[in-house]
């Protein structure tokens, strides 16, 4: 996909999101002009962009949608629920078409095309059926003279007569540029400048244009092409174009129409070769001989330009009112939307590069600090520590650049909640707060799915049907809240409902049934509630298409843990539940735990570290140890990474945990925790299992960051292999205990 | 070299038009919104032609043209606006605001450059 197409796709997806949220707003205020304009603008921008990249199928579809939106904007039709639903369907379809464009296919497949046609058919039939009568917007009739009697003149040149409007210069136009452009589509045979309108020097305004031209023009271009040259000034200038061999009467009519003295004009026409002297005299004589009413009819088309001045004035009056009203309105809008517009779009790669460089700077700064400390020169240490502080500020500011507001993600749920609640026959009101809370862009992208799961879950299992709610004394309309806020270095996203709450007994019963807890085990409420995140746990009595498809809350928890976050639930029977997702602010910097194996240093993400223990004698021969009665499988880094050299006499085990599974990582040295910037591995090394990234230590050494998830899973699968065929778990435990 | 200042909220349009203009030997300045552009105009950038979209969020093109015309340095600046066939009524409004002319979207590179030649050398 070329750059412009990918820009188009990204931009259009944003426009669709904006379109959707505006359509939803429209449900509450169907005649709000701002909303209607925003909707129209989104569709218009998509169509415009599609036109630029020549994507015909998007243009064709969006065009019809835009027509409808235009009518909506003019209040020719009203937005009712049906229409909004239809337009939402159209927005989805445009999204699908973008998918087609992204996939590089030549066009939508038969199914998608049929969907599009069905939508268009509905639009046409239900909303645009009287479109035909509206076709052909009123346009300004071009000022032109038609041949209408009398003999033809001999000249085979076009005759162009133009009087520029007074404001031409003030509108940024140079009359000369028109003449120059005219010269590019033909040959200006003769040109006469008329400065008759020029006042006395004292009254002359240098910013006003007083000029007119009579031009004899030889060209193969047609009349439309010549008119087009003057398109920009046509409304404010007097333009007459006579084709070659026009009738003499047309010239006479022209002379009569123009403000200058007839005799003088006649002479000019003769001089530029439009007319011969004989033709001119002939024409003038004819005119005086013909009865007045016939002159009238002969010059009728020519008379048309006469009222133009009046029309102009009229039109200008109308416009100025229009414009004033528009200004007042736009001022409000401008103030409201100013914040929205103060954005620049940059490629994420550039940001990543910047953050990468800042990471380098942090590392280089650390080594400078180290060296300065060694010199013992007070001034140098002071200077470097100041630099260090600045570097930290730069790092924070750079990371801030990647931060985006979560509001956009939240807004997607308005649509989901609306559609789903209808489907389920529930009344649900979504309230969103903290949409301006910022978090790392990559995190925003990945949090969407878990959040969607929680929202659907709350709607399906949490909130009750209206009748049930009323019976228990609650308002029929359920309330779903999405909230985000910052809390001590992390961001918390909450999904809360005022539904039935979690059923402690049912969860416990299910957990016992699944063997997750022992019968009779005493657990706190929080412990019971958090059981719903265990793998394979689902209490939904029937599988609906909204949630409860077996991929349960354990997937949600795993996804969130993948972002180095956590999820918790609190609940009160009859009052509702609250899920709180806690995420680190950024993925680019982690708190790490530094360990050493041989000469190499490795970093283990601190939040996966449970404890550190010394490797006992039993661990030096087996691949597992007994950790307080539990089997702890070991990963020997020295072995795993094939490192040369003998292990030291005393080895340590870092106990790590991932998704409930624990493993012990055997290392030589424990070197303590520190904050580090994660640097991705190059393409060559990306597939190495067990390594998630790298970082550079203050000393300049490279340390690899361990991928705990991969290591733990490696252990788990190794264990599963061993367990094959025998009740190996018990055997292992027995072996470990000996 | 002539400098053309482009204002459009659509990144696609900005990219495509600036591509054509750069190839044709013009220097191109871009802004994604009228307010951004106006800020630059207020600092007195060198511009030979302004091309702006009309329908933009925040300040719209018509108000933007009026604001630019109020700045003494740009009283005679050629200003073209981007429009579509369906927006005939906007033309008069934009002209009244001080625009010089318009470009109908989608325009071919040739149409675009021809229209530009109409207003600047």
Coordinates of N, CA and C in Angstrom, one line a residue, chain A residues 2 177 257 286 333 345 489 657 700:
Chain A
X2 N 0.6 2.2 -0.9 CA 1.5 3.3 -0.9 C 1.1 4.3 0.2
X177 N -3.0 38.5 -15.2 CA -2.8 37.0 -15.2 C -3.9 36.3 -16.0
X257 N -24.7 47.9 -25.0 CA -24.7 47.4 -23.7 C -23.6 48.0 -22.8
X286 N -28.4 50.6 -39.4 CA -29.5 49.6 -39.3 C -30.3 49.9 -38.0
X333 N -18.6 28.2 17.4 CA -18.1 26.9 17.0 C -16.6 26.9 17.1
X345 N -0.3 15.7 13.0 CA -0.3 14.3 12.8 C 1.1 13.9 12.4
X489 N 1.3 6.5 39.4 CA 2.1 6.0 38.4 C 1.5 4.9 37.5
X657 N 6.6 -15.4 38.1 CA 5.2 -15.9 38.0 C 4.6 -15.3 36.8
X700 N 27.5 0.9 29.7 CA 27.7 0.8 28.3 C 27.4 -0.7 27.8

